XYZ file of C-alpha atoms in Angstrom:
303
model
C -10.610 3.056 -13.352
C -8.561 2.224 -10.376
C -10.089 3.922 -6.810
C -7.260 4.110 -4.374
C -9.111 4.843 -0.669
C -6.663 5.630 2.286
C -8.782 6.211 5.995
C -6.368 7.491 7.816
C -3.849 9.556 5.135
C -0.962 12.107 6.342
C 1.963 14.026 5.695
C 4.989 12.282 5.774
C 7.484 14.860 6.961
C 11.081 13.519 6.356
C 13.607 14.867 8.604
C 17.809 13.698 8.247
C 20.396 13.846 11.761
C 23.240 13.217 11.228
C 23.798 12.269 14.883
C 20.940 12.778 17.297
C 20.965 13.653 20.522
C 18.279 13.340 22.750
C 17.689 16.009 25.476
C 19.847 18.418 23.025
C 18.906 20.950 20.091
C 19.385 18.545 16.939
C 19.410 20.409 13.674
C 18.250 18.908 10.696
C 21.191 18.293 7.310
C 17.991 17.770 4.882
C 14.214 17.874 5.344
C 11.436 16.944 3.031
C 7.668 16.265 3.062
C 5.639 14.651 0.982
C 1.173 13.903 1.165
C 1.267 10.155 2.779
C -0.657 7.042 3.108
C -0.737 4.369 1.593
C -3.613 4.076 -0.988
C -2.312 7.689 -1.786
C 2.053 6.466 -2.674
C -0.421 3.630 -4.516
C -1.753 6.724 -6.755
C 1.775 8.373 -6.525
C 3.084 5.424 -8.384
C 0.763 4.110 -10.578
C 0.989 8.151 -11.625
C 4.580 7.246 -12.253
C 3.805 4.755 -14.348
C 2.049 5.842 -16.788
C -1.517 5.072 -14.867
C -4.960 7.153 -13.892
C -6.538 6.390 -10.234
C -8.927 8.255 -8.443
C -7.588 8.753 -4.063
C -9.930 8.556 -2.382
C -10.446 9.142 1.750
C -9.931 11.762 4.398
C -8.668 15.235 4.205
C -8.671 18.038 6.314
C -6.935 21.450 7.347
C -4.043 22.604 5.685
C -2.233 19.521 6.353
C -5.145 18.351 4.429
C -4.441 21.232 2.045
C -1.667 20.169 1.302
C -2.512 16.378 0.289
C -4.949 17.880 -2.527
C -2.354 20.163 -3.507
C 0.632 18.340 -3.820
C -1.260 15.382 -5.599
C -2.739 18.115 -8.151
C 1.203 19.459 -9.057
C 1.764 15.108 -10.275
C -1.646 15.219 -12.112
C -3.619 12.789 -9.708
C -7.470 13.462 -9.312
C -8.889 13.122 -6.241
C -11.577 12.975 -4.514
C -11.463 13.200 -0.903
C -13.958 14.130 2.060
C -13.300 16.880 3.539
C -12.891 16.539 7.550
C -12.829 19.615 10.646
C -9.567 17.907 11.985
C -6.279 18.285 10.665
C -5.208 15.744 9.105
C -1.891 13.671 10.997
C 1.476 14.920 10.270
C 4.265 11.415 10.360
C 7.608 12.110 11.114
C 10.471 10.042 9.552
C 13.191 10.645 11.215
C 16.381 9.165 9.736
C 19.822 9.467 11.797
C 21.869 5.811 11.936
C 17.943 4.083 12.204
C 15.379 5.374 10.670
C 12.972 5.823 13.186
C 8.866 6.999 12.802
C 6.820 8.935 14.994
C 2.526 8.820 13.269
C 0.704 11.830 14.653
C -3.026 10.519 15.947
C -5.937 10.097 13.032
C -8.433 12.667 12.647
C -12.105 11.711 13.795
C -14.174 10.412 11.318
C -17.912 11.744 12.249
C -20.558 8.742 11.129
C -21.918 11.657 8.794
C -18.781 11.820 7.035
C -18.520 7.589 7.304
C -21.741 7.839 4.888
C -20.460 10.530 2.248
C -17.389 7.875 1.551
C -19.598 5.319 0.963
C -22.029 7.256 -1.437
C -18.521 7.500 -3.261
C -18.180 3.645 -3.499
C -21.951 2.617 -3.788
C -20.809 4.337 -7.477
C -18.639 2.991 -8.707
C -19.106 0.568 -11.891
C -18.632 -3.691 -12.813
C -14.632 -4.076 -13.433
C -13.337 -0.887 -11.585
C -10.523 -1.390 -9.448
C -10.819 -0.422 -5.450
C -7.873 -0.346 -3.675
C -7.869 -0.041 0.344
C -4.976 0.685 1.681
C -3.460 1.482 5.909
C -4.818 1.489 8.720
C -8.478 2.444 10.014
C -9.094 5.512 11.921
C -9.723 4.506 15.852
C -13.046 6.428 15.451
C -14.054 4.524 12.566
C -15.665 0.474 13.472
C -13.279 -1.964 13.529
C -15.432 -3.125 10.221
C -15.104 -0.944 8.282
C -13.162 -2.074 5.555
C -15.228 -5.139 5.645
C -18.579 -2.771 4.880
C -17.190 -0.936 1.909
C -15.165 -4.953 0.066
C -19.332 -5.735 0.290
C -20.576 -2.767 -1.093
C -17.850 -2.647 -3.737
C -18.059 -6.607 -3.915
C -21.896 -5.964 -4.388
C -21.478 -4.176 -7.762
C -19.093 -6.258 -9.358
C -15.939 -4.126 -7.980
C -12.313 -5.999 -7.580
C -10.740 -5.325 -5.116
C -7.057 -5.015 -3.420
C -6.640 -4.891 0.524
C -3.014 -3.331 1.293
C -3.217 -3.563 5.930
C -2.250 -5.856 8.689
C -4.304 -6.826 11.071
C -7.459 -8.175 12.402
C -8.929 -5.408 9.919
C -6.977 -7.226 6.891
C -8.357 -11.235 9.583
C -11.628 -10.235 8.999
C -11.746 -9.190 4.663
C -10.228 -13.262 3.447
C -13.644 -14.341 3.510
C -14.751 -11.867 1.684
C -12.670 -13.203 -1.301
C -10.365 -9.210 -2.645
C -9.066 -9.875 -5.452
C -5.350 -9.465 -3.580
C -4.028 -9.076 -1.133
C -0.287 -8.933 -0.401
C 0.803 -9.612 3.525
C 4.651 -9.275 4.297
C 5.434 -12.571 5.963
C 5.076 -11.350 9.675
C 1.535 -10.008 8.677
C 1.002 -13.852 7.103
C 1.850 -14.994 10.573
C -0.147 -12.985 12.235
C -3.321 -14.116 10.158
C -2.992 -17.654 11.319
C -1.378 -16.839 14.029
C 1.968 -17.719 14.018
C 5.476 -16.741 12.867
C 6.785 -18.083 9.914
C 10.254 -19.125 9.837
C 11.705 -19.814 6.558
C 10.056 -19.790 3.120
C 8.078 -23.272 3.076
C 5.928 -21.330 6.020
C 5.161 -18.551 3.305
C 4.358 -21.395 0.674
C 2.193 -23.462 3.191
C -0.277 -20.118 4.087
C -0.060 -18.447 1.066
C -1.764 -21.555 -0.733
C -3.970 -21.670 2.220
C -4.971 -18.601 1.542
C -6.266 -18.428 -1.378
C -8.244 -22.041 -0.728
C -9.988 -19.451 1.588
C -10.707 -17.012 -1.390
C -8.262 -14.533 -2.660
C -7.525 -15.050 -5.516
C -4.124 -13.080 -5.931
C -2.017 -13.270 -2.987
C 1.709 -11.166 -2.602
C 3.936 -12.309 -0.286
C 6.683 -9.983 0.615
C 9.993 -11.209 1.936
C 11.971 -8.444 1.522
C 15.152 -8.397 0.010
C 14.760 -12.560 -0.272
C 12.061 -12.432 -2.821
C 8.851 -12.112 -3.281
C 5.679 -15.249 -3.145
C 2.601 -14.982 -5.200
C -0.210 -16.718 -4.513
C -3.339 -17.781 -7.335
C -5.612 -20.609 -8.122
C -3.669 -21.768 -10.817
C -0.034 -21.686 -10.060
C 2.308 -20.782 -7.445
C 5.881 -18.166 -8.539
C 8.212 -16.616 -6.411
C 10.096 -13.927 -7.639
C 13.860 -13.053 -6.593
C 14.870 -9.437 -5.471
C 16.978 -7.050 -6.930
C 20.517 -6.270 -5.600
C 21.126 -2.704 -3.623
C 21.416 -0.629 -1.221
C 17.357 0.122 0.580
C 17.424 3.434 1.078
C 14.236 4.187 1.703
C 11.599 1.824 3.879
C 8.070 4.411 3.263
C 6.357 3.074 0.102
C 7.749 -0.239 -1.277
C 5.132 -2.435 -0.277
C 2.405 0.050 -1.523
C 4.886 0.291 -4.887
C 4.397 -3.252 -5.313
C 0.492 -2.991 -5.542
C 0.701 -0.089 -7.440
C 3.378 -2.647 -9.711
C 1.093 -5.288 -10.163
C -1.630 -3.258 -10.907
C 0.025 -1.383 -13.903
C 0.360 -4.493 -15.637
C -2.288 -6.409 -14.924
C -4.482 -3.974 -15.587
C -2.719 -2.917 -19.007
C -3.145 -6.823 -20.123
C 0.325 -8.322 -18.869
C 0.109 -11.742 -17.570
C 0.710 -12.879 -14.247
C 3.852 -13.766 -14.441
C 5.710 -9.768 -16.235
C 2.590 -8.892 -13.905
C 4.312 -9.950 -10.735
C 7.915 -9.727 -11.490
C 7.513 -6.023 -12.830
C 5.241 -5.283 -9.069
C 8.600 -7.055 -7.588
C 10.720 -4.490 -9.643
C 8.450 -1.565 -8.500
C 8.737 -2.558 -4.734
C 12.293 -3.142 -5.089
C 13.071 0.670 -7.350
C 11.363 2.516 -4.320
C 13.686 0.564 -2.142
C 16.817 1.439 -3.744
C 15.084 5.519 -3.539
C 15.045 8.385 -1.978
C 11.103 9.075 -2.601
C 9.106 6.804 -4.533
C 10.278 4.708 -7.931
C 10.518 6.296 -11.077
C 9.100 4.462 -13.962
C 12.686 4.487 -15.121
C 14.438 3.331 -12.341
C 11.315 -0.307 -12.383
C 11.896 -0.529 -15.661
C 15.506 -1.066 -15.483
C 15.023 -3.124 -12.495
C 12.915 -5.519 -14.238
C 16.034 -6.836 -16.069
C 16.678 -8.513 -13.146
C 13.823 -10.467 -11.552
C 14.538 -14.053 -12.419
C 10.071 -15.469 -11.828
C 10.124 -19.403 -11.518
C 7.291 -21.955 -10.835
C 7.594 -23.583 -7.492
């Protein structure tokens, strides 16, 4: 079974305004509300691709109830820990340039953190655990590391999709998959990447450090996959970018959906790129039909 873990979920409130004027009354032309958080996005895309998963994490209040109701409507299983505070609301303001305003995460008491850890300890050999998104400030800064070591002790495949210090401290745990973008890859090595050759250099270095699979997203310029056996580059399909939220999460879901179904690594990587692009070209997360359509336009080459 695939489990996704979102420590800091949200309700994403999408607001479109034709021409926003600060300090004045503005009226939205469109609004939408979705369950948010990177792990939850992975679960939602997996379901659309025909794969089951169980969403873990912390939810609370009326917004937490909304997340559970929305996932239930999509037939997605969840096993959240309930917290007293209301799950945050993130505002995605679309008016020319896209602006995001993220709410503060809930305060997680140690007893509730222990409750989540018990769920992690119950995972079985062969399961996959996706750790995605930020760590609430109320949790220890090394909380992800604790989860990873607990999961790996049970021979669970761990996927990490986060950034900054949280990602850097998990490299030594040798996760099954990480998916930094080019900026995040540079941050792991305290540098700035200026060319694709830089991404190849540092992507391969992560494999040397023990990460089994590394996907590096270059947005519209494609993506790399690094393993011990092979380095692959995929050209991204062409299209109009309509949505920057969830494209990376969709890449993780696409890779896992194909890989856990027994597809070869090259096909899993190609599907990852197609799925991420399908979300980028959509108003919401991708559909399977859109991902399958774009897969025909993903060209993968060995380096």
